[in-house]
Short mmCIF file of C-alpha atoms in Angstrom, two decimals:
data_model
loop_
_atom_site.label_atom_id
_atom_site.label_comp_id
_atom_site.label_asym_id
_atom_site.label_seq_id
_atom_site.Cartn_x
_atom_site.Cartn_y
_atom_site.Cartn_z
CA MET A 1 0.18 -0.16 0.26
CA PRO A 2 1.58 3.66 -0.96
CA SER A 3 2.96 5.31 2.09
CA ARG A 4 1.51 8.64 3.07
CA ARG A 5 3.43 12.01 3.61
CA TYR A 6 2.76 14.60 5.73
CA VAL A 7 4.47 18.28 5.87
CA GLN A 8 4.08 20.19 8.46
CA GLY A 9 4.13 23.95 8.22
CA TRP A 10 5.19 26.20 11.71
CA GLY A 11 1.91 26.19 13.04
CA ALA A 12 -0.35 24.01 15.00
CA LEU A 13 -2.27 22.56 11.80
CA SER A 14 -3.12 18.80 12.29
CA LEU A 15 -4.23 17.00 9.30
CA ALA A 16 -5.79 13.15 9.64
CA VAL A 17 -5.90 11.56 6.46
CA GLY A 18 -8.66 9.33 6.09
CA ALA A 19 -11.08 8.74 3.16
CA ALA A 20 -10.99 9.18 -1.19
CA LEU A 21 -12.28 7.99 -3.97
CA VAL A 22 -10.50 7.58 -7.25
CA THR A 23 -12.04 6.56 -10.45
CA THR A 24 -9.88 4.37 -12.61
CA ALA A 25 -9.50 4.84 -16.49
CA VAL A 26 -9.99 1.81 -18.65
CA ALA A 27 -7.88 1.40 -22.35
CA GLN A 28 -9.16 -0.96 -24.92
CA ASP A 29 -6.93 -3.53 -26.26
CA PRO A 30 -7.19 -3.74 -30.22
CA ALA A 31 -5.45 -7.22 -30.64
CA ALA A 32 -7.20 -8.88 -27.96
CA GLY A 33 -10.79 -6.93 -28.72
CA ARG A 34 -11.33 -6.53 -25.00
CA ALA A 35 -11.03 -3.85 -22.42
CA ARG A 36 -7.92 -4.21 -20.43
CA PRO A 37 -7.00 -2.03 -17.17
CA ALA A 38 -4.66 0.96 -18.23
CA ALA A 39 -1.38 1.52 -16.22
CA ALA A 40 -2.15 2.50 -12.57
CA PRO A 41 -1.94 6.41 -12.46
CA GLU A 42 0.52 7.83 -10.14
CA PRO A 43 -1.16 8.82 -6.92
CA ALA A 44 -2.82 12.31 -6.44
CA VAL A 45 -0.69 14.69 -4.41
CA VAL A 46 -2.60 17.57 -2.87
CA THR A 47 -2.00 19.97 -0.11
CA VAL A 48 -4.05 21.54 2.45
CA GLY A 49 -4.13 24.63 3.91
CA ALA A 50 -5.51 27.57 5.38
CA CYS A 51 -4.00 30.79 2.97
CA PRO A 52 -5.04 34.38 2.61
CA GLY A 53 -5.33 34.15 -0.64
CA ALA A 54 -4.63 32.23 -3.95
CA ASP A 55 -1.74 34.54 -5.16
CA GLY A 56 1.92 34.15 -3.86
CA LEU A 57 3.50 32.14 -0.67
CA CYS A 58 1.08 30.73 1.54
CA PRO A 59 2.51 31.50 5.52
CA ALA A 60 0.04 29.08 7.13
CA PRO A 61 0.78 25.64 7.92
CA ARG A 62 0.06 23.06 5.09
CA THR A 63 0.27 19.22 4.62
CA THR A 64 0.72 17.29 1.83
CA VAL A 65 -2.14 14.51 1.16
CA LEU A 66 -1.43 11.04 -1.08
CA LEU A 67 -4.98 10.68 -1.99
CA ASP A 68 -4.84 6.64 -3.03
CA ALA A 69 -6.68 5.98 0.14
CA PRO A 70 -9.81 7.60 1.92
CA ALA A 71 -8.77 10.28 3.21
CA THR A 72 -10.31 13.28 5.79
CA VAL A 73 -8.42 16.28 6.66
CA THR A 74 -9.35 18.13 9.73
CA LEU A 75 -8.72 22.12 9.45
CA PRO A 76 -8.65 24.45 12.26
CA ALA A 77 -11.49 27.49 12.82
CA ALA A 78 -9.77 29.79 11.13
CA ALA A 79 -10.58 32.88 9.10
CA HIS A 80 -8.07 32.41 5.89
CA PRO A 81 -9.84 30.14 3.26
CA LEU A 82 -9.73 26.55 2.42
CA ASP A 83 -6.73 26.09 -0.04
CA LEU A 84 -5.83 22.70 -2.28
CA THR A 85 -2.91 22.79 -4.43
CA LEU A 86 -2.58 20.11 -6.99
CA ARG A 87 1.28 18.96 -6.54
CA GLY A 88 1.33 15.78 -8.75
CA PRO A 89 1.49 15.65 -12.78
CA GLY A 90 -1.51 16.91 -14.46
CA ARG A 91 -3.93 19.94 -13.53
CA LEU A 92 -7.08 20.67 -11.70
CA THR A 93 -9.81 21.21 -14.29
CA ASP A 94 -13.06 21.53 -11.90
CA VAL A 95 -13.14 21.88 -8.11
CA THR A 96 -16.29 21.51 -5.86
CA VAL A 97 -16.69 22.13 -2.39
CA THR A 98 -19.88 21.59 -0.95
CA ASP A 99 -20.97 21.93 3.12
CA ARG A 100 -23.49 19.11 4.45
CA ARG A 101 -26.39 20.80 3.11
CA GLY A 102 -24.89 20.65 -0.38
CA ARG A 103 -24.44 23.99 -0.68
CA ARG A 104 -21.29 25.29 -2.80
CA ILE A 105 -18.64 27.21 -1.69
CA ALA A 106 -17.32 30.13 -3.79
CA GLY A 107 -13.96 30.07 -4.69
CA ARG A 108 -11.84 30.53 -7.85
CA ALA A 109 -8.67 28.82 -9.50
CA ASP A 110 -5.76 30.20 -10.35
CA ALA A 111 -4.56 30.44 -14.43
CA GLY A 112 -2.45 27.38 -14.17
CA GLY A 113 -4.99 25.05 -12.94
CA THR A 114 -3.06 24.08 -9.88
CA ARG A 115 -4.61 25.69 -7.15
CA TRP A 116 -7.78 26.29 -5.67
CA THR A 117 -8.83 28.70 -3.12
CA SER A 118 -12.36 29.56 -1.43
CA ALA A 119 -13.42 32.77 -1.49
CA THR A 120 -13.97 32.98 2.67
CA GLY A 121 -12.62 30.81 5.29
CA LEU A 122 -14.60 27.88 6.24
CA PRO A 123 -16.46 27.94 9.35
CA ALA A 124 -15.99 26.10 12.40
CA GLY A 125 -17.91 23.31 13.42
CA GLY A 126 -18.57 22.29 9.52
CA THR A 127 -18.16 19.33 7.55
CA TYR A 128 -17.14 19.86 4.01
CA THR A 129 -16.60 17.89 0.44
CA ALA A 130 -14.17 18.72 -2.03
CA ARG A 131 -14.52 16.85 -5.05
CA LEU A 132 -11.68 17.59 -7.27
CA VAL A 133 -11.40 16.37 -11.21
CA VAL A 134 -7.48 16.15 -11.92
CA GLU A 135 -6.81 15.67 -16.07
CA GLU A 136 -3.38 14.05 -16.90
CA ALA A 137 -1.74 13.45 -20.31
CA ALA A 138 -1.74 9.84 -21.51
CA PRO A 139 -0.58 8.00 -24.47
CA ASP A 140 -4.07 7.53 -25.83
CA GLY A 141 -5.60 11.35 -24.62
CA PRO A 142 -5.87 13.21 -21.83
CA ARG A 143 -7.16 10.84 -18.82
CA ARG A 144 -9.48 12.56 -16.10
CA ARG A 145 -10.02 10.97 -12.58
CA VAL A 146 -12.02 12.17 -9.88
CA VAL A 147 -10.91 12.68 -6.06
CA ARG A 148 -12.81 13.04 -3.11
CA LEU A 149 -11.52 14.80 -0.01
CA ALA A 150 -13.36 15.11 3.19
CA VAL A 151 -12.81 18.48 5.00
CA ARG A 152 -13.81 19.01 8.35
CA THR A 153 -12.89 22.32 11.07
CA PRO A 154 -13.50 21.56 14.94
CA LYS A 155 -15.91 23.29 16.99
CA ALA A 156 -15.10 27.30 18.02
CA PRO A 157 -13.44 26.90 21.25
CA ALA A 158 -15.93 28.54 24.44
CA GLY A 159 -15.43 31.95 25.19
CA GLU A 160 -16.79 35.16 23.63
CA ARG A 161 -19.02 35.08 20.57
CA LEU A 162 -19.49 38.48 18.09
CA THR A 163 -22.75 38.69 16.58
CA VAL A 164 -24.60 41.30 14.74
CA VAL A 165 -27.90 43.09 15.06
CA PHE A 166 -28.68 44.94 11.98
CA GLY A 167 -30.81 48.20 11.45
CA PRO A 168 -33.16 49.06 10.36
CA GLY A 169 -34.84 46.76 12.95
CA GLY A 170 -38.23 44.94 12.95
CA ASP A 171 -39.88 41.81 13.17
CA ALA A 172 -41.48 41.96 9.74
CA PRO A 173 -39.93 43.24 6.49
CA ARG A 174 -40.67 46.99 6.51
CA THR A 175 -40.50 49.66 3.24
CA TYR A 176 -37.95 52.49 3.56
CA GLY A 177 -37.07 55.66 1.99
CA VAL A 178 -34.06 55.27 -0.47
CA GLY A 179 -31.77 57.18 2.30
CA ARG A 180 -31.75 54.94 4.94
CA PRO A 181 -28.00 53.44 5.34
CA VAL A 182 -27.74 49.75 6.84
CA THR A 183 -26.30 49.95 10.17
CA ALA A 184 -24.67 46.73 11.98
CA GLU A 185 -24.07 46.89 16.06
CA LEU A 186 -21.46 44.22 16.95
CA SER A 187 -21.90 42.76 20.58
CA HIS A 188 -17.95 43.21 21.17
CA PRO A 189 -15.71 46.31 20.03
CA VAL A 190 -13.28 45.59 17.41
CA PRO A 191 -10.89 48.36 18.00
CA ALA A 192 -9.13 50.18 14.88
CA HIS A 193 -5.53 48.76 16.19
CA GLU A 194 -6.86 45.09 15.18
CA PRO A 195 -7.41 46.09 11.30
CA ALA A 196 -6.96 42.12 10.51
CA ALA A 197 -9.81 41.40 12.42
CA ARG A 198 -12.34 44.63 11.02
CA ARG A 199 -11.16 42.61 7.67
CA ILE A 200 -12.78 39.53 8.77
CA VAL A 201 -15.76 40.69 10.34
CA GLU A 202 -16.31 43.43 7.04
CA ARG A 203 -16.05 40.57 4.69
CA ALA A 204 -18.46 38.53 6.78
CA LEU A 205 -21.16 40.81 6.59
CA GLU A 206 -23.06 40.82 3.33
CA VAL A 207 -25.39 42.82 1.30
CA ARG A 208 -27.44 42.63 -1.67
CA SER A 209 -29.60 44.09 -3.18
CA GLU A 210 -32.11 44.06 -6.42
CA PRO A 211 -31.23 45.97 -8.57
CA ARG A 212 -27.65 45.30 -7.46
CA VAL A 213 -25.66 48.89 -6.43
CA GLU A 214 -22.12 49.78 -5.49
CA GLY A 215 -21.65 49.99 -1.78
CA ALA A 216 -18.91 49.60 0.74
CA TRP A 217 -19.34 49.92 4.57
CA HIS A 218 -17.65 52.41 6.96
CA TRP A 219 -16.36 51.98 10.49
CA VAL A 220 -18.40 54.58 12.38
CA ASP A 221 -16.61 53.19 15.70
CA ALA A 222 -15.11 50.18 17.49
CA ASP A 223 -18.44 48.38 17.61
CA THR A 224 -20.96 49.96 14.97
CA LEU A 225 -20.69 50.17 10.95
CA HIS A 226 -22.74 51.42 8.42
CA TYR A 227 -23.39 50.27 4.81
CA ARG A 228 -24.44 52.55 2.45
CA PRO A 229 -24.56 52.61 -1.47
CA ARG A 230 -22.45 55.19 -3.48
CA THR A 231 -25.43 57.36 -4.55
CA TYR A 232 -28.96 56.44 -2.45
CA TRP A 233 -30.72 53.09 -2.74
CA PRO A 234 -32.79 52.50 -6.09
CA ALA A 235 -36.23 53.39 -5.36
CA ARG A 236 -38.65 49.74 -4.80
CA ALA A 237 -35.48 47.92 -4.09
CA THR A 238 -35.01 44.82 -2.23
CA VAL A 239 -32.25 44.40 0.20
CA ARG A 240 -31.08 41.39 1.99
CA VAL A 241 -27.91 41.82 4.97
CA ARG A 242 -26.83 38.55 6.22
CA SER A 243 -23.88 37.73 8.51
CA GLY A 244 -21.16 34.98 7.75
CA LEU A 245 -19.63 35.18 11.04
CA ASP A 246 -21.03 32.37 12.51
CA GLY A 247 -17.84 29.89 13.25
CA ILE A 248 -15.41 32.19 12.41
CA ARG A 249 -12.12 33.13 14.22
CA VAL A 250 -12.06 36.79 14.65
CA THR A 251 -9.41 36.74 17.14
CA ASP A 252 -7.41 34.76 19.52
CA ARG A 253 -10.65 35.42 22.26
CA LEU A 254 -13.42 35.92 19.81
CA HIS A 255 -15.26 33.92 17.65
CA GLY A 256 -18.54 34.47 15.37
CA GLY A 257 -21.82 33.76 16.42
CA ARG A 258 -25.39 33.45 14.80
CA SER A 259 -26.83 36.61 13.89
CA ARG A 260 -30.57 37.12 12.63
CA PRO A 261 -30.42 38.40 8.55
CA LEU A 262 -32.20 41.44 7.61
CA VAL A 263 -34.31 42.16 4.82
CA PHE A 264 -36.33 45.18 3.63
CA SER A 265 -37.52 47.16 0.92
CA THR A 266 -37.00 50.47 -0.57
CA GLY A 267 -40.28 52.64 -2.03
CA ALA A 268 -40.15 55.94 -3.97
CA ARG A 269 -37.19 58.31 -4.16
CA VAL A 270 -39.07 61.08 -2.23
CA GLU A 271 -36.84 63.96 -1.75
CA ALA A 272 -37.43 67.33 0.56
CA VAL A 273 -35.04 70.13 -0.66
CA THR A 274 -35.07 73.55 1.61
CA ASP A 275 -33.51 76.02 0.08
CA VAL A 276 -33.01 78.45 3.07
CA ALA A 277 -32.40 81.59 1.23
CA ALA A 278 -35.54 81.49 -1.08
CA HIS A 279 -37.38 80.35 2.30
CA GLU A 280 -39.12 77.64 0.33
CA MET A 281 -39.36 73.78 0.40
CA ARG A 282 -39.61 71.42 -2.80
CA VAL A 283 -40.94 68.01 -2.94
CA TYR A 284 -40.10 65.45 -5.47
CA ARG A 285 -41.15 61.97 -5.74
CA ASP A 286 -39.42 59.96 -8.28
CA GLY A 287 -37.60 63.28 -9.68
CA ARG A 288 -41.16 64.82 -10.27
CA LEU A 289 -41.85 67.99 -8.33
CA LEU A 290 -45.39 67.42 -5.90
CA ARG A 291 -45.06 70.62 -4.23
CA VAL A 292 -43.75 74.24 -3.01
CA ILE A 293 -44.07 74.90 0.30
CA PRO A 294 -43.04 78.30 1.98
CA VAL A 295 -41.03 77.58 5.34
CA THR A 296 -39.02 79.67 7.76
CA THR A 297 -35.69 78.26 9.33
CA GLY A 298 -33.03 78.80 11.96
CA LYS A 299 -32.61 82.14 13.10
CA PRO A 300 -29.40 83.69 13.96
CA GLY A 301 -27.85 81.55 16.93
CA PHE A 302 -29.72 78.96 15.93
CA ARG A 303 -29.27 78.31 12.01
CA THR A 304 -30.67 74.94 11.02
CA ARG A 305 -28.09 72.46 9.94
CA VAL A 306 -27.18 72.19 6.20
CA GLY A 307 -26.80 69.28 4.19
CA THR A 308 -28.44 65.86 3.68
CA LYS A 309 -30.53 64.15 6.54
CA VAL A 310 -32.73 61.55 6.47
CA VAL A 311 -36.30 61.40 8.16
CA LEU A 312 -36.05 58.76 11.52
CA GLY A 313 -39.47 59.21 12.31
CA LYS A 314 -42.66 60.85 12.68
CA GLU A 315 -44.85 62.22 15.82
CA ARG A 316 -48.43 63.84 15.59
CA LEU A 317 -47.94 65.44 18.78
CA VAL A 318 -44.39 66.02 20.74
CA ARG A 319 -43.69 68.65 23.29
CA MET A 320 -40.64 71.08 22.37
CA ARG A 321 -39.23 72.81 25.27
CA GLY A 322 -36.07 75.38 25.08
CA ASP A 323 -34.08 73.64 27.87
CA SER A 324 -33.77 70.02 25.43
CA ILE A 325 -31.37 72.50 23.09
CA GLY A 326 -29.65 74.43 26.23
CA ILE A 327 -32.02 77.39 26.24
CA ALA A 328 -32.62 78.48 29.82
CA ARG A 329 -36.11 78.81 31.40
CA GLY A 330 -37.01 82.19 31.89
CA SER A 331 -34.84 83.68 29.23
CA ARG A 332 -36.59 85.55 26.39
CA GLU A 333 -35.61 82.65 24.12
CA PHE A 334 -37.32 79.95 26.18
CA TYR A 335 -40.28 78.02 24.79
CA ASP A 336 -42.50 74.96 25.61
CA LEU A 337 -45.18 74.04 23.21
CA LYS A 338 -47.12 71.20 21.54
CA VAL A 339 -46.42 70.69 18.06
CA ARG A 340 -48.37 68.92 15.81
CA TRP A 341 -47.04 66.89 12.54
CA ALA A 342 -43.59 66.82 13.08
CA THR A 343 -41.15 64.83 10.99
CA ARG A 344 -37.75 64.06 12.93
CA VAL A 345 -34.63 64.51 11.16
CA THR A 346 -31.81 64.39 14.06
CA TRP A 347 -31.52 62.92 17.39
CA SER A 348 -31.19 66.45 18.94
CA GLY A 349 -34.82 67.41 18.09
CA GLU A 350 -34.58 68.88 14.37
CA TYR A 351 -37.97 68.68 13.06
CA LEU A 352 -40.13 69.40 10.28
CA HIS A 353 -43.56 70.56 11.71
CA ALA A 354 -46.39 72.94 11.62
CA ALA A 355 -45.96 76.39 12.77
CA PRO A 356 -48.73 78.19 12.99
CA TRP A 357 -47.78 81.07 15.28
CA SER A 358 -45.04 81.87 12.44
CA LEU A 359 -47.35 82.11 9.47
CA ASP A 360 -46.43 85.76 8.70
CA ALA A 361 -42.91 84.91 8.42
CA GLN A 362 -42.91 81.79 6.67
CA GLY A 363 -41.64 82.49 2.88
CA SER A 364 -40.06 85.83 3.77
CA ALA A 365 -38.37 85.11 7.33
CA ASP A 366 -36.04 82.77 9.35
CA VAL A 367 -37.55 83.12 12.99
CA SER A 368 -37.35 79.58 14.19
CA HIS A 369 -34.88 77.56 16.79
CA GLY A 370 -33.20 75.45 14.19
CA CYS A 371 -36.81 73.48 12.93
CA THR A 372 -38.58 74.10 9.78
CA GLY A 373 -41.77 75.08 10.25
CA MET A 374 -44.76 75.65 8.16
CA SER A 375 -48.26 75.70 7.98
CA THR A 376 -50.50 73.33 9.73
CA GLU A 377 -51.77 71.78 6.39
CA ALA A 378 -48.52 71.83 4.88
CA ALA A 379 -46.92 69.78 7.58
CA ARG A 380 -49.78 67.48 7.66
CA TRP A 381 -49.55 67.14 4.02
CA PHE A 382 -45.77 66.59 4.39
CA PHE A 383 -46.05 64.26 7.28
CA ARG A 384 -48.38 61.93 5.28
CA THR A 385 -46.20 61.59 2.45
CA VAL A 386 -43.03 60.79 3.75
CA ARG A 387 -41.52 57.86 5.36
CA GLU A 388 -38.57 56.88 7.36
CA GLY A 389 -35.62 57.27 5.36
CA ASP A 390 -36.73 59.58 2.61
CA LEU A 391 -34.01 62.33 2.06
CA VAL A 392 -34.09 66.07 3.17
CA ARG A 393 -32.16 68.33 2.35
CA VAL A 394 -30.94 72.12 3.54
CA VAL A 395 -29.22 74.08 0.73
CA HIS A 396 -27.96 77.44 0.51
CA GLY A 397 -28.31 78.17 4.33
CA TYR A 398 -26.03 79.38 7.11
CA GLY A 399 -25.92 76.83 9.57
CA GLU A 400 -23.46 74.12 10.56
CA PRO A 401 -22.90 71.19 8.37
CA MET A 402 -25.04 68.18 9.10
CA ALA A 403 -22.45 65.73 11.33
CA PRO A 404 -22.18 62.26 9.25
CA PHE A 405 -22.87 60.11 12.43
CA GLY A 406 -23.90 60.40 15.89
CA ASN A 407 -27.26 63.04 15.59
CA GLY A 408 -29.16 60.91 12.94
CA TYR A 409 -28.47 59.52 9.76
CA GLY A 410 -25.89 62.17 7.82
CA ASP A 411 -23.60 59.36 5.95
CA TRP A 412 -24.67 61.32 2.42
CA ASN A 413 -22.91 64.07 3.18
CA LEU A 414 -19.45 62.37 3.07
CA GLY A 415 -17.94 61.64 -0.79
CA TRP A 416 -17.46 58.47 -2.09
CA ALA A 417 -13.93 58.85 -1.23
CA GLU A 418 -13.86 59.91 2.02
CA TRP A 419 -16.57 57.28 2.95
CA LEU A 420 -14.44 54.35 1.47
CA ARG A 421 -11.71 55.40 3.99
CA GLY A 422 -13.89 54.08 6.40
CA SER A 423 -13.28 50.48 5.32
CA ALA A 424 -11.13 48.18 6.65
CA LEU A 425 -10.83 46.78 2.93
CA GLY A 426 -9.20 49.66 1.33
CA THR A 427 -10.49 52.42 -0.47
CA VAL A 428 -11.55 50.18 -3.54
CA PRO A 429 -14.84 48.09 -2.73
CA ALA A 430 -15.80 44.62 -3.88
CA ARG A 431 -17.77 43.94 -6.90
CA PRO A 432 -21.26 44.42 -6.01
CA ALA A 433 -22.62 40.97 -5.79
CA ALA A 434 -25.22 39.87 -8.34
CA ALA A 435 -28.87 39.67 -6.99
CA GLY A 436 -30.51 36.70 -6.13
CA PRO A 437 -30.57 34.55 -3.50
CA LEU A 438 -27.97 34.20 -0.58
CA ARG A 439 -26.49 30.87 -1.33
CA PRO A 440 -22.91 30.90 -2.13
CA ALA A 441 -22.05 30.06 -5.49
CA LEU A 442 -18.55 28.39 -7.21
#
């Protein structure tokens, strides 16, 4: 029986040889007029490891397996992809790796047909089957044989589990405006001084839309990421978000756990543009002007923030008090009002709302404490026209710029190049994934 060789790398990679199936070619004997077995092919020699990519040298531990007998390989649960390299004669013409449910693991082969690398790491606690088609030269023409290799990853060690809560949340899929970014709240912080861990996390958070768009994640802080397309979501799109962290080793102390996926849709593209200098707000749906509304915005000392904001929610009646924004009780600027038809755009209390007390200033002067005021009828119409995630832009104003994070969703105030600088994967995002089911494909 042929011997098995094991080539150990610098780490603690442990590979056990177990089961493989090899098909045998048959040659025709012209003289005898009957089939006879061809000369036994050389054993398939494959090195198995976990490498960061299909190009260049593999620094991770590797083992060479002679697949002349059934073989099972046990790999450590790691974030690096599975790497299969043919060391004997011939070339790989096809490689298929499937999990226990028959789902194919995405991957690619090199130009020479000798190496295949999965697109992502294999989660812990999994069982996989690798089917390799090896083509070799023979006197009577190319000869192909099929080799099957079982690959296992052990269960993740007990300890910390990194999970993700995606937003917008909710028990049932909802429809949002085209400006609503996807948020990801991590159960444990992944600090900026651990860039490798951040790359693992970011690669595992999948966002797909139909129609598809170019988009990228941005690290807001150590435990929060936002995802946005380059130029808003398409109208009437379906967005699917999931985490592939389950079983993945993120750091020595942190392994990914299961997280709940997210599905939501977008409605029409509704955008309100407030021109501070003109004292009017124009409301558009899918590029068509619906209405022009006279408004009043923030007066000196209380200027309305300029830039792009996103509708956070709506309240039919809200109590607004001056001390909530730092105005002392008893001062001439203090107010305590019950306000109707209020559409919120910042967490600090900026709204678009009914302001019947300032009708004489609407369309001609700025008299508010930072909100955008309009008539009761107009505010009710606006309240019923917009939904959470719709866009509100303030132009030609005098206030401070809307902050990208921390006071609502000001994500759109960052240019695309600046947004990409917040990604752990570099300034060039991955090619947008094709729309459709989240099942991995080769």
